[in-house]
Structure formats: structure tokens, C-alpha cells
Tab-separated table of C-alpha atoms (C1' of nucleotides) in Angstrom:
chain	number	residue	atom	x	y	z
A	1	UNK	CA	-150.439	58.590	0.518
A	2	UNK	CA	-146.966	60.080	0.078
A	3	UNK	CA	-145.499	60.828	3.468
A	4	UNK	CA	-142.502	63.167	3.425
A	5	UNK	CA	-140.981	62.931	6.888
A	6	UNK	CA	-138.321	65.569	6.874
A	7	UNK	CA	-137.134	66.190	3.335
A	8	UNK	CA	-134.273	68.622	3.939
A	9	UNK	CA	-134.460	70.937	0.948
A	10	UNK	CA	-138.165	70.685	0.017
A	11	UNK	CA	-140.758	72.799	1.756
A	12	UNK	CA	-143.642	70.602	2.955
A	13	UNK	CA	-142.392	69.020	6.169
A	14	UNK	CA	-146.016	68.439	7.078
A	15	UNK	CA	-148.959	67.357	4.954
A	16	UNK	CA	-152.632	67.042	5.801
A	17	UNK	CA	-152.381	63.484	4.598
A	18	UNK	CA	-149.394	62.743	6.787
A	19	UNK	CA	-151.067	64.324	9.805
A	20	UNK	CA	-154.284	62.361	9.336
A	21	UNK	CA	-152.423	59.112	8.756
A	22	UNK	CA	-150.310	59.543	11.882
A	23	UNK	CA	-153.328	60.530	13.955
A	24	UNK	CA	-155.149	57.458	12.671
A	25	UNK	CA	-152.308	55.244	13.776
A	26	UNK	CA	-152.284	56.787	17.232
A	27	UNK	CA	-156.062	56.481	17.593
A	28	UNK	CA	-155.944	52.846	16.486
A	29	UNK	CA	-153.226	52.027	18.966
A	30	UNK	CA	-154.180	54.028	22.022
A	31	UNK	CA	-157.783	55.042	21.493
A	32	UNK	CA	-159.064	58.453	20.547
A	33	UNK	CA	-159.187	59.540	24.178
A	34	UNK	CA	-155.400	59.448	24.233
A	35	UNK	CA	-155.007	61.428	21.031
A	36	UNK	CA	-154.068	65.030	21.720
A	37	UNK	CA	-152.845	67.747	19.402
A	38	UNK	CA	-149.677	67.997	21.437
A	39	UNK	CA	-148.866	64.297	21.371
A	40	UNK	CA	-149.696	64.169	17.689
A	41	UNK	CA	-147.332	67.059	17.011
A	42	UNK	CA	-144.438	65.538	18.901
A	43	UNK	CA	-145.093	62.201	17.167
A	44	UNK	CA	-144.726	64.152	13.912
A	45	UNK	CA	-141.625	65.894	15.201
A	46	UNK	CA	-143.239	69.308	14.853
A	47	UNK	CA	-144.473	72.107	17.100
A	48	UNK	CA	-148.086	71.884	18.166
A	49	UNK	CA	-149.066	75.025	16.348
A	50	UNK	CA	-147.818	73.769	13.029
A	51	UNK	CA	-150.807	71.461	12.881
A	52	UNK	CA	-153.158	74.393	12.788
A	53	UNK	CA	-151.937	75.311	9.344
A	54	UNK	CA	-153.538	72.151	8.007
A	55	UNK	CA	-156.502	71.680	10.302
A	56	UNK	CA	-158.933	74.250	11.721
A	57	UNK	CA	-159.207	72.624	15.136
A	58	UNK	CA	-159.273	69.268	16.865
A	59	UNK	CA	-162.910	68.576	16.037
A	60	UNK	CA	-162.237	69.004	12.339
A	61	UNK	CA	-159.303	66.655	12.624
A	62	UNK	CA	-161.519	64.025	14.210
A	63	UNK	CA	-164.047	64.506	11.413
A	64	UNK	CA	-161.268	63.921	8.909
A	65	UNK	CA	-160.189	60.852	10.843
A	66	UNK	CA	-163.656	59.344	10.792
A	67	UNK	CA	-163.920	60.059	7.087
A	68	UNK	CA	-160.591	58.338	6.608
A	69	UNK	CA	-162.253	55.246	8.106
A	70	UNK	CA	-165.245	55.657	5.784
A	71	UNK	CA	-162.831	55.813	2.862
A	72	UNK	CA	-161.827	52.215	3.521
A	73	UNK	CA	-165.247	50.937	2.516
A	74	UNK	CA	-165.319	49.661	-1.046
A	75	UNK	CA	-168.288	51.209	-2.874
A	76	UNK	CA	-168.185	48.954	-5.923
A	77	UNK	CA	-170.594	46.071	-5.569
A	78	UNK	CA	-171.657	43.046	-7.585
A	79	UNK	CA	-174.925	41.171	-7.946
A	80	UNK	CA	-178.513	42.171	-7.235
A	81	UNK	CA	-179.589	44.701	-4.623
A	82	UNK	CA	-179.535	42.266	-1.695
A	83	UNK	CA	-176.010	41.194	-2.556
A	84	UNK	CA	-174.954	44.801	-2.981
A	85	UNK	CA	-176.496	45.928	0.301
A	86	UNK	CA	-174.891	42.986	2.020
A	87	UNK	CA	-171.452	43.863	0.665
A	88	UNK	CA	-171.736	47.478	1.772
A	89	UNK	CA	-172.921	46.462	5.234
A	90	UNK	CA	-170.161	43.905	5.720
A	91	UNK	CA	-167.454	46.248	4.449
A	92	UNK	CA	-168.642	49.034	6.756
A	93	UNK	CA	-168.809	46.685	9.709
A	94	UNK	CA	-165.271	45.503	9.027
A	95	UNK	CA	-163.939	49.040	8.693
A	96	UNK	CA	-165.477	49.931	12.052
A	97	UNK	CA	-163.983	46.878	13.735
A	98	UNK	CA	-160.591	47.837	12.314
A	99	UNK	CA	-160.927	51.215	14.061
A	100	UNK	CA	-163.031	50.665	17.187
A	101	UNK	CA	-162.501	54.207	18.458
A	102	UNK	CA	-164.511	55.407	15.441
A	103	UNK	CA	-167.693	53.568	16.422
A	104	UNK	CA	-169.059	56.145	18.869
A	105	UNK	CA	-167.909	58.978	16.594
A	106	UNK	CA	-169.568	57.446	13.534
A	107	UNK	CA	-173.022	58.754	14.336
A	108	UNK	CA	-171.956	61.825	16.300
A	109	UNK	CA	-169.633	63.624	13.937
A	110	UNK	CA	-170.764	65.499	10.839
A	111	UNK	CA	-170.104	63.233	7.825
A	112	UNK	CA	-167.251	63.927	5.441
A	113	UNK	CA	-167.279	63.265	1.689
A	114	UNK	CA	-166.426	59.566	1.918
A	115	UNK	CA	-169.087	58.953	4.519
A	116	UNK	CA	-171.637	60.821	2.428
A	117	UNK	CA	-170.659	58.821	-0.643
A	118	UNK	CA	-171.152	55.603	1.305
A	119	UNK	CA	-174.583	56.644	2.537
A	120	UNK	CA	-175.505	57.779	-0.961
A	121	UNK	CA	-174.450	54.426	-2.320
A	122	UNK	CA	-176.524	52.411	0.141
A	123	UNK	CA	-179.565	54.575	-0.542
A	124	UNK	CA	-178.955	54.164	-4.255
A	125	UNK	CA	-178.851	50.400	-3.910
A	126	UNK	CA	-182.102	50.410	-1.945
A	127	UNK	CA	-183.676	52.731	-4.508
A	128	UNK	CA	-182.721	50.232	-7.188
A	129	UNK	CA	-184.625	47.563	-5.293
A	130	UNK	CA	-187.886	49.334	-6.098
A	131	UNK	CA	-189.195	48.870	-2.601
A	132	UNK	CA	-192.191	50.879	-1.433
A	133	UNK	CA	-190.802	54.163	-0.033
A	134	UNK	CA	-191.541	53.476	3.608
A	135	UNK	CA	-190.014	50.001	3.387
A	136	UNK	CA	-186.900	51.432	1.754
A	137	UNK	CA	-186.637	53.947	4.578
A	138	UNK	CA	-187.157	51.295	7.224
A	139	UNK	CA	-184.599	49.113	5.475
A	140	UNK	CA	-182.004	51.844	5.415
A	141	UNK	CA	-182.366	52.477	9.119
A	142	UNK	CA	-182.498	48.796	9.993
A	143	UNK	CA	-179.246	48.245	8.097
A	144	UNK	CA	-177.358	51.230	9.501
A	145	UNK	CA	-178.614	50.555	13.018
A	146	UNK	CA	-177.539	46.949	12.690
A	147	UNK	CA	-174.082	47.933	11.467
A	148	UNK	CA	-173.488	50.434	14.217
A	149	UNK	CA	-175.281	48.585	16.975
A	150	UNK	CA	-173.511	45.354	16.269
A	151	UNK	CA	-170.088	46.957	16.092
A	152	UNK	CA	-170.704	48.697	19.399
A	153	UNK	CA	-171.772	45.490	21.039
A	154	UNK	CA	-168.818	43.578	19.608
A	155	UNK	CA	-166.448	46.066	21.139
A	156	UNK	CA	-168.370	46.234	24.429
A	157	UNK	CA	-167.944	42.548	25.207
A	158	UNK	CA	-164.906	40.872	23.993
A	159	UNK	CA	-162.973	42.995	21.551
A	160	UNK	CA	-159.395	42.141	22.334
A	161	UNK	CA	-157.964	45.593	21.741
A	162	UNK	CA	-160.454	47.414	23.944
A	163	UNK	CA	-160.290	44.807	26.686
A	164	UNK	CA	-158.956	46.208	29.922
A	165	UNK	CA	-158.382	44.262	33.117
A	166	UNK	CA	-161.108	46.411	34.639
A	167	UNK	CA	-163.628	45.431	31.992
A	168	UNK	CA	-162.830	41.747	32.063
A	169	UNK	CA	-163.390	41.752	35.809
A	170	UNK	CA	-166.709	43.486	35.441
A	171	UNK	CA	-167.906	40.972	32.873
A	172	UNK	CA	-166.723	38.134	35.077
A	173	UNK	CA	-168.572	39.667	38.016
A	174	UNK	CA	-171.723	39.907	35.952
A	175	UNK	CA	-171.500	36.259	34.972
A	176	UNK	CA	-170.534	35.021	38.440
A	177	UNK	CA	-172.894	36.918	40.694
A	178	UNK	CA	-176.546	35.992	40.559
A	179	UNK	CA	-178.048	39.428	39.883
A	180	UNK	CA	-179.484	39.863	36.410
A	181	UNK	CA	-179.709	36.202	35.398
A	182	UNK	CA	-181.236	36.996	31.985
A	183	UNK	CA	-178.451	39.433	31.173
A	184	UNK	CA	-175.851	36.868	32.193
A	185	UNK	CA	-177.590	34.256	30.072
A	186	UNK	CA	-177.628	36.640	27.122
A	187	UNK	CA	-173.946	37.487	27.453
A	188	UNK	CA	-173.090	33.801	27.701
A	189	UNK	CA	-175.154	33.111	24.593
A	190	UNK	CA	-172.910	35.501	22.698
A	191	UNK	CA	-169.605	34.725	24.326
A	192	UNK	CA	-169.403	30.959	24.237
A	193	UNK	CA	-172.361	29.711	22.265
A	194	UNK	CA	-171.787	31.487	19.006
A	195	UNK	CA	-168.178	32.504	18.670
A	196	UNK	CA	-167.609	30.914	15.274
A	197	UNK	CA	-171.157	31.615	14.170
A	198	UNK	CA	-171.245	34.722	11.960
A	199	UNK	CA	-173.871	36.593	13.929
A	200	UNK	CA	-173.490	39.853	12.083
A	201	UNK	CA	-174.144	38.220	8.733
A	202	UNK	CA	-176.920	36.075	10.132
A	203	UNK	CA	-178.990	38.982	11.395
A	204	UNK	CA	-178.049	40.983	8.317
A	205	UNK	CA	-179.589	38.300	6.129
A	206	UNK	CA	-182.705	38.258	8.261
A	207	UNK	CA	-183.105	41.973	7.654
A	208	UNK	CA	-182.494	41.649	3.922
A	209	UNK	CA	-184.872	38.695	3.669
A	210	UNK	CA	-187.492	40.714	5.478
A	211	UNK	CA	-187.113	43.572	3.016
A	212	UNK	CA	-187.252	41.260	0.018
A	213	UNK	CA	-190.352	39.642	1.463
A	214	UNK	CA	-192.063	43.032	1.954
A	215	UNK	CA	-191.486	43.693	-1.696
A	216	UNK	CA	-192.940	40.350	-2.736
A	217	UNK	CA	-195.972	40.963	-0.497
A	218	UNK	CA	-196.656	44.252	-2.212
A	219	UNK	CA	-196.262	42.955	-5.712
A	220	UNK	CA	-198.787	40.154	-5.585
B	1	UNK	CA	-184.147	63.135	46.437
B	2	UNK	CA	-183.613	65.367	49.493
B	3	UNK	CA	-181.228	68.162	48.545
B	4	UNK	CA	-179.716	70.028	51.513
B	5	UNK	CA	-178.052	73.111	50.041
B	6	UNK	CA	-176.205	74.582	52.965
B	7	UNK	CA	-177.906	73.553	56.199
B	8	UNK	CA	-175.863	75.541	58.725
B	9	UNK	CA	-175.714	73.231	61.720
B	10	UNK	CA	-176.110	69.775	60.081
B	11	UNK	CA	-173.149	67.972	58.601
B	12	UNK	CA	-173.916	66.824	55.042
B	13	UNK	CA	-173.421	69.930	52.930
B	14	UNK	CA	-172.996	67.614	49.974
B	15	UNK	CA	-174.781	64.403	49.041
B	16	UNK	CA	-174.148	61.965	46.245
B	17	UNK	CA	-177.748	62.467	45.290
B	18	UNK	CA	-177.404	66.238	45.245
B	19	UNK	CA	-174.200	66.036	43.206
B	20	UNK	CA	-175.721	63.702	40.621
B	21	UNK	CA	-178.888	65.757	40.351
B	22	UNK	CA	-176.974	68.997	39.828
B	23	UNK	CA	-174.651	67.385	37.304
B	24	UNK	CA	-177.690	66.036	35.455
B	25	UNK	CA	-179.150	69.508	35.247
B	26	UNK	CA	-175.917	70.931	33.892
B	27	UNK	CA	-175.544	68.148	31.318
B	28	UNK	CA	-179.140	68.622	30.197
B	29	UNK	CA	-178.678	72.335	29.770
B	30	UNK	CA	-175.198	72.631	28.335
B	31	UNK	CA	-174.306	69.163	27.133
B	32	UNK	CA	-171.943	66.758	28.773
B	33	UNK	CA	-168.955	68.257	26.979
B	34	UNK	CA	-169.398	71.384	29.075
B	35	UNK	CA	-169.662	69.487	32.348
B	36	UNK	CA	-166.449	69.660	34.345
B	37	UNK	CA	-165.711	68.730	37.922
B	38	UNK	CA	-164.675	72.294	38.580
B	39	UNK	CA	-167.827	73.879	37.185
B	40	UNK	CA	-169.948	71.317	38.965
B	41	UNK	CA	-168.244	72.106	42.252
B	42	UNK	CA	-168.715	75.863	41.947
B	43	UNK	CA	-172.353	75.276	40.921
B	44	UNK	CA	-172.688	73.363	44.180
B	45	UNK	CA	-170.874	76.090	46.093
B	46	UNK	CA	-168.109	73.698	47.143
B	47	UNK	CA	-164.423	73.144	46.494
B	48	UNK	CA	-163.593	70.825	43.609
B	49	UNK	CA	-161.981	68.265	45.817
B	50	UNK	CA	-165.040	67.880	48.002
B	51	UNK	CA	-166.676	65.978	45.142
B	52	UNK	CA	-164.084	63.255	45.382
B	53	UNK	CA	-165.465	62.198	48.736
B	54	UNK	CA	-168.623	61.030	46.992
B	55	UNK	CA	-167.355	59.967	43.618
B	56	UNK	CA	-164.195	58.076	42.658
B	57	UNK	CA	-163.522	60.068	39.503
B	58	UNK	CA	-165.237	61.796	36.623
B	59	UNK	CA	-165.879	58.602	34.683
B	60	UNK	CA	-167.739	57.099	37.630
B	61	UNK	CA	-169.793	60.250	37.918
B	62	UNK	CA	-170.771	59.970	34.257
B	63	UNK	CA	-171.707	56.324	34.804
B	64	UNK	CA	-173.928	57.422	37.679
B	65	UNK	CA	-175.430	60.120	35.466
B	66	UNK	CA	-176.294	57.674	32.717
B	67	UNK	CA	-177.818	55.337	35.270
B	68	UNK	CA	-179.848	58.237	36.598
B	69	UNK	CA	-181.315	58.479	33.069
B	70	UNK	CA	-181.988	54.736	33.030
B	71	UNK	CA	-183.806	55.120	36.338
B	72	UNK	CA	-186.460	57.231	34.617
B	73	UNK	CA	-187.693	54.259	32.620
B	74	UNK	CA	-190.768	52.659	34.164
B	75	UNK	CA	-190.247	48.895	34.388
B	76	UNK	CA	-193.849	47.998	35.210
B	77	UNK	CA	-195.707	46.973	32.083
B	78	UNK	CA	-199.218	45.833	31.161
B	79	UNK	CA	-200.590	43.479	28.518
B	80	UNK	CA	-198.951	40.690	26.545
B	81	UNK	CA	-195.284	40.514	25.613
B	82	UNK	CA	-195.583	42.733	22.522
B	83	UNK	CA	-197.342	45.427	24.529
B	84	UNK	CA	-194.772	45.111	27.295
B	85	UNK	CA	-191.800	45.292	24.925
B	86	UNK	CA	-193.375	48.262	23.229
B	87	UNK	CA	-193.816	50.102	26.514
B	88	UNK	CA	-190.226	49.509	27.546
B	89	UNK	CA	-188.930	50.631	24.154
B	90	UNK	CA	-191.022	53.793	24.088
B	91	UNK	CA	-190.157	54.704	27.679
B	92	UNK	CA	-186.437	54.224	26.998
B	93	UNK	CA	-186.634	56.261	23.814
B	94	UNK	CA	-188.362	59.079	25.662
B	95	UNK	CA	-185.841	59.053	28.491
B	96	UNK	CA	-183.015	59.330	25.963
B	97	UNK	CA	-184.691	62.235	24.166
B	98	UNK	CA	-185.100	63.974	27.514
B	99	UNK	CA	-181.317	63.742	27.991
B	100	UNK	CA	-179.727	63.813	24.520
B	101	UNK	CA	-176.174	63.979	25.891
B	102	UNK	CA	-176.730	60.455	27.242
B	103	UNK	CA	-177.303	58.877	23.833
B	104	UNK	CA	-173.642	58.384	22.861
B	105	UNK	CA	-172.804	57.379	26.431
B	106	UNK	CA	-175.623	54.839	26.610
B	107	UNK	CA	-173.713	52.120	24.786
B	108	UNK	CA	-170.210	53.195	25.784
B	109	UNK	CA	-170.369	53.392	29.542
B	110	UNK	CA	-170.513	50.351	31.815
B	111	UNK	CA	-174.147	49.892	32.908
B	112	UNK	CA	-175.261	50.792	36.412
B	113	UNK	CA	-177.938	48.954	38.406
B	114	UNK	CA	-180.916	50.720	36.823
B	115	UNK	CA	-179.624	50.099	33.344
B	116	UNK	CA	-179.031	46.442	34.157
B	117	UNK	CA	-182.521	46.154	35.616
B	118	UNK	CA	-183.960	47.617	32.431
B	119	UNK	CA	-182.022	45.203	30.223
B	120	UNK	CA	-183.014	42.328	32.476
B	121	UNK	CA	-186.630	43.351	32.206
B	122	UNK	CA	-186.624	43.486	28.400
B	123	UNK	CA	-184.921	40.102	28.215
B	124	UNK	CA	-187.461	38.741	30.688
B	125	UNK	CA	-190.324	40.000	28.555
B	126	UNK	CA	-188.836	38.385	25.460
B	127	UNK	CA	-188.250	35.158	27.388
B	128	UNK	CA	-191.908	35.189	28.310
B	129	UNK	CA	-192.781	35.345	24.620
B	130	UNK	CA	-191.452	31.795	24.199
B	131	UNK	CA	-189.665	32.678	20.985
B	132	UNK	CA	-187.018	30.331	19.602
B	133	UNK	CA	-183.727	31.346	21.246
B	134	UNK	CA	-182.106	32.852	18.168
B	135	UNK	CA	-185.214	34.866	17.363
B	136	UNK	CA	-185.340	36.151	20.916
B	137	UNK	CA	-181.714	37.201	20.598
B	138	UNK	CA	-182.287	38.862	17.253
B	139	UNK	CA	-185.344	40.589	18.681
B	140	UNK	CA	-183.446	41.945	21.641
B	141	UNK	CA	-180.762	43.440	19.428
B	142	UNK	CA	-183.228	44.742	16.872
B	143	UNK	CA	-185.130	46.518	19.643
B	144	UNK	CA	-182.131	48.025	21.415
B	145	UNK	CA	-180.505	49.024	18.137
B	146	UNK	CA	-183.730	50.663	17.067
B	147	UNK	CA	-184.036	52.562	20.336
B	148	UNK	CA	-180.479	53.830	20.249
B	149	UNK	CA	-180.199	54.333	16.516
B	150	UNK	CA	-183.418	56.229	16.288
B	151	UNK	CA	-182.612	58.483	19.205
B	152	UNK	CA	-179.227	59.270	17.683
B	153	UNK	CA	-180.771	60.093	14.364
B	154	UNK	CA	-183.463	62.250	15.971
B	155	UNK	CA	-180.828	64.305	17.662
B	156	UNK	CA	-178.598	64.443	14.576
B	157	UNK	CA	-181.177	66.115	12.393
B	158	UNK	CA	-183.591	68.383	14.043
B	159	UNK	CA	-183.487	68.120	17.795
B	160	UNK	CA	-184.140	71.658	18.915
B	161	UNK	CA	-181.845	71.640	21.873
B	162	UNK	CA	-178.834	70.301	20.037
B	163	UNK	CA	-179.394	72.547	17.026
B	164	UNK	CA	-176.550	74.944	16.509
B	165	UNK	CA	-176.346	77.600	13.800
B	166	UNK	CA	-173.415	75.619	12.410
B	167	UNK	CA	-175.460	72.439	12.109
B	168	UNK	CA	-178.483	74.088	10.585
B	169	UNK	CA	-176.261	75.587	7.899
B	170	UNK	CA	-174.680	72.242	7.147
B	171	UNK	CA	-178.070	70.585	6.759
B	172	UNK	CA	-179.253	73.443	4.567
B	173	UNK	CA	-176.122	73.098	2.435
B	174	UNK	CA	-176.737	69.394	2.072
B	175	UNK	CA	-180.288	70.005	0.889
B	176	UNK	CA	-179.409	72.933	-1.376
B	177	UNK	CA	-176.300	71.695	-3.165
B	178	UNK	CA	-176.732	68.905	-5.660
B	179	UNK	CA	-174.161	66.436	-4.289
B	180	UNK	CA	-175.627	63.331	-2.688
B	181	UNK	CA	-179.163	63.576	-4.098
B	182	UNK	CA	-180.307	60.347	-2.417
B	183	UNK	CA	-179.098	61.555	0.953
B	184	UNK	CA	-180.897	64.859	0.464
B	185	UNK	CA	-184.039	63.023	-0.557
B	186	UNK	CA	-183.793	60.818	2.514
B	187	UNK	CA	-183.331	63.763	4.875
B	188	UNK	CA	-186.289	65.553	3.284
B	189	UNK	CA	-188.395	62.410	3.680
B	190	UNK	CA	-187.793	62.624	7.406
B	191	UNK	CA	-187.859	66.362	7.868
B	192	UNK	CA	-191.003	67.444	6.069
B	193	UNK	CA	-192.800	64.306	4.942
B	194	UNK	CA	-193.291	62.622	8.258
B	195	UNK	CA	-193.077	65.090	11.067
B	196	UNK	CA	-196.386	64.189	12.704
B	197	UNK	CA	-196.064	60.535	11.735
B	198	UNK	CA	-194.810	58.551	14.713
B	199	UNK	CA	-191.857	56.956	12.960
B	200	UNK	CA	-190.311	55.474	16.057
B	201	UNK	CA	-193.491	53.623	16.931
B	202	UNK	CA	-194.119	52.639	13.333
B	203	UNK	CA	-190.791	50.862	12.863
B	204	UNK	CA	-191.026	49.500	16.394
B	205	UNK	CA	-194.304	47.801	15.483
B	206	UNK	CA	-192.754	46.388	12.323
B	207	UNK	CA	-190.046	44.789	14.424
B	208	UNK	CA	-192.515	43.420	16.963
B	209	UNK	CA	-194.807	42.122	14.211
B	210	UNK	CA	-191.843	40.415	12.612
B	211	UNK	CA	-190.979	38.707	15.879
B	212	UNK	CA	-194.547	37.609	16.482
B	213	UNK	CA	-194.705	36.258	12.951
B	214	UNK	CA	-191.483	34.262	13.438
B	215	UNK	CA	-193.110	32.660	16.402
B	216	UNK	CA	-196.262	31.783	14.464
B	217	UNK	CA	-194.149	30.364	11.636
B	218	UNK	CA	-192.355	28.048	14.022
B	219	UNK	CA	-195.460	26.841	15.784
B	220	UNK	CA	-197.328	25.558	12.799
C	1	DA	C1'	-166.168	62.118	58.668
C	2	DC	C1'	-166.143	65.731	55.787
C	3	DC	C1'	-164.115	69.405	53.360
C	4	DT	C1'	-160.272	72.044	51.262
C	5	DG	C1'	-156.199	74.874	48.609
C	6	DA	C1'	-151.964	74.343	46.503
C	7	DA	C1'	-149.692	71.954	43.134
C	8	DC	C1'	-148.890	68.746	39.146
C	9	DA	C1'	-149.384	67.194	34.771
C	10	DC	C1'	-151.867	67.774	31.343
C	11	DC	C1'	-155.356	69.990	27.601
C	12	DG	C1'	-156.848	73.208	23.022
C	13	DT	C1'	-156.110	77.474	21.068
C	14	DT	C1'	-154.880	82.826	20.381
C	15	DC	C1'	-151.424	85.797	19.223
C	16	DA	C1'	-147.498	87.834	17.700
C	17	DA	C1'	-143.358	86.645	15.668
C	18	DG	C1'	-139.998	84.257	13.105
C	19	DT	C1'	-138.160	82.202	8.139
D	1	DA	C1'	-146.215	80.000	2.731
D	2	DC	C1'	-144.931	77.522	6.420
D	3	DC	C1'	-143.562	76.942	11.014
D	4	DT	C1'	-143.080	78.278	15.916
D	5	DG	C1'	-142.770	79.452	21.400
D	6	DA	C1'	-144.872	81.910	24.900
D	7	DA	C1'	-149.003	82.652	27.061
D	8	DC	C1'	-153.984	82.051	28.339
D	9	DA	C1'	-157.708	79.752	29.980
D	10	DC	C1'	-158.939	75.799	31.000
D	11	DC	C1'	-158.917	70.426	32.501
D	12	DG	C1'	-158.786	65.939	36.202
D	13	DT	C1'	-156.545	64.426	40.069
D	14	DT	C1'	-152.721	63.643	44.043
D	15	DC	C1'	-151.374	65.037	48.328
D	16	DA	C1'	-151.035	66.880	52.575
D	17	DA	C1'	-153.636	69.477	55.629
D	18	DG	C1'	-157.425	71.466	57.926
D	19	DT	C1'	-162.118	70.857	61.043
DNA sequence: ACCTGAACACCGTTCAAGT
DNA sequence: ACCTGAACACCGTTCAAGT
């Protein structure tokens, strides 16, 4: 959190924290594809090799970056298990939308401590629901798949930051030309039909209702 | 499909088809991270720059590669809409497992014609089911998220080809050390408990049953 | 039309050296 | 302990040139 930029007399010109925070900013602004050790170093006003005193290699840095995103998710929840699961899902979804570059990394990179804590928490919440084990497992995967899948889709069509001229033209082409009418219809359904409709929450509730219902079914 | 390797007198030493097929083989064997234009060219016995007569740039090649994977999915289906959706889902899942490198690309890359045809087909099947529009939409996303999410997870823990020493140690550490007990429990549930249980199909049927039930609910 | 080598502007990382 | 430049082994791609 403290970020000593140059600090004449003191020793630590660089900090792991400062490195990660700067890298995060660069990834947020220009995408992770544009983030290189060299650019990061010059952004920090340091030599490239200085970074390697704080980070083993680039992959480890990216892992740290993704975990930094996971750290933004509030783990404290209120209410019963459906409310709690909902809060975790929404908070994760929002964190991913804040850092779109992290979406493809989310499921690719080995989890860091914050990510593990988040997963642990969601599993804990589901365990508290006393669902039959296979339903709990299904529920966990349905929720995480929904979170990731929906974030990916959000960014694919229509996220303002990721939008390139190229992509907008391709979408327009898809909607204009007659090939793939069902796909065009589906995209339109999302783009104009439901923009102020909270689709993420809507489907999320369907999943949670389904889980709650499974439990009721088993208990009678 | 024809692959002329050197063909002394004839002109086409290279073919788009031959390039894509060779690149696919390399990606399958060594992962897409290891696939470079230069290595691909030498594998083909050509100069790097020769490739650029068939392919605009590396990104386009990767798009073609992913579409090559999509092309493996059989679009012809039999039976009612649940059977048809099931067949498409299973075939897609299998194609992704055959080419694990394609899983993260699947939702990142702009779709090619085969991928579009596949999406169109699934939407068509769901349209044929006469579900209420929002249920059809939910169903489409539930299915695609399940396909992608499950494939990702399969590869994350336990896919033999992607398994590195590194990763096996990390998983072992997770299971051995006491941090994150719920996560460890969850991984164990998948690793030993259900190895011969067809989890993909099981959850897939739950989704399809849920959709069918929604329809029944609305019709009465 | 098809293929190419040289060159440019980048990468991540090793290594040996500086304070 | 902390920082570094030179060097190595790579990248994708432009350009001008060959057949």
C-alpha cells in the first residue's frame, strides 16, 4: 500500500507491492498483452533486472497480479447461504469486470492465497447450506462457471474498454449479413433488448433457486 | 486435406491447409505457447516469410487453428431437442479435450465459420424446443458455460498431457497442507471419488432436465 | 504467383559485476 | 541487500528483392 517512489536516503527504491500495483495499472489500461517486464521497469524508473529481485519471473508476476484482483473481493457476507453465495458471486463478477484482462487468466493461472481464500469461502458457504454432496458440487461449478462465463461474454460483446474498431466492425458485420441468423438474433437479444436488465443477477438467482429447490426436494 | 510436402515440379509447396494442419499438430504436442511462426516455418521446411502469403498474421493463424478444432464437432444430430443438445455439448467437450490448448482461446478469439455454424446449430436446437425466450437464453449460456468451464477444470487438475512436475507438486501440496480444507476436500471429491463417474454428462443432464422442466412449468 | 533473407523493433532471462 | 548493463536466445513482422 505504501509506495516509495524514489526516497533519496532510504534503501527500498522498489517494493513488491509497488511493482504489482504499477503492473496492475498498466494491465488495466493497456491489456496484459502489452505488459512487458521492460516496459514495467521503465515505468518504475528502474532497470529491467531490478524487478527480478522481487519476482521470480514474468509468470509469477502475472500470478501475483491475478491474486491482486482476487484480493478485491470482499469475503465477509451477511444473511443466509443464498444471500452469502450471491454476494460472493456478484463481488467476484465485479472484480473481474474491473480488470478484464484477468478473465482469461482467472482459470489458467495457479491460484494465489487470496484466490484460494475466496474459493474456500464459497465452498464453506455451500457446505453451510447442508445440500446433498453432489448438489453442492454441482452448485459450486454452476456458480463459478456462471461468474467466469458471463464475464467473458460481457467483455466479448460490448465492453467499452476492450472495444476496438476491428471488433465493432466484426459485430456489425455479423448483425448485418444474413449468415447465422440465430446467432445474430441472440446477440441482438443481449445488446439492445436487455441492457438495463441485470442479466448476471437474473441467471445467478435461477441457479441459486435451483439449488435451494434441490434441497427442499430431498428433505421432504 | 491434401498435403503436398515438396512436390518438385508442381508449384504449391505450401498450402493454407498444410500450414494449419502442421500448426495444429505442433500446438497439440507442445502447447500453443511453444508455437511460433519461425518454428512452424522450419517444421514445414520453408522460410518464415513464406507463411505470410497464406496467413495475414499470427493472430489470424490462431483463429484458423481454433476454427479447425470447431470443425471437428459433428453438427448432425438425432432425436428430440434434449438429445440433440446433449450430442452437440458432448462432441464440443470432446473436441476441446482433444486440443487442450484451444480451451482458453475458445472464448477469446473471434469465431471462424465452423465455430459460428456450431453456435448457430445449438441455438437452432434450442429454438426448436419452443422454450420461453429467456429460458432459451439461459439454457444456451448454461450449456456453453458448462462445456467451457468443465473442460478448463478437467485440464487444470489432472489432464495427463498438461501435467507438469510443477503442477503435480502444487496439487499435492494443496492436499497435504492444512490450509484451505474445503478446497482440498473438493479436489479430492473430483480426483478419487468420481473418476469413472461421467461428471460432465451428469451435470449436463441436470441442466437439460432443468430446461425441460421450465418448459413444462410454463405450459400448464 | 510464390517464396525468401536481411533487418527492425521488440521480448524474457542468465550472468557477472557494481554499490 | 539491492540494483544494474551487456549479452543471449528468442519473438512477429516490414521491406525490398528474387523466381
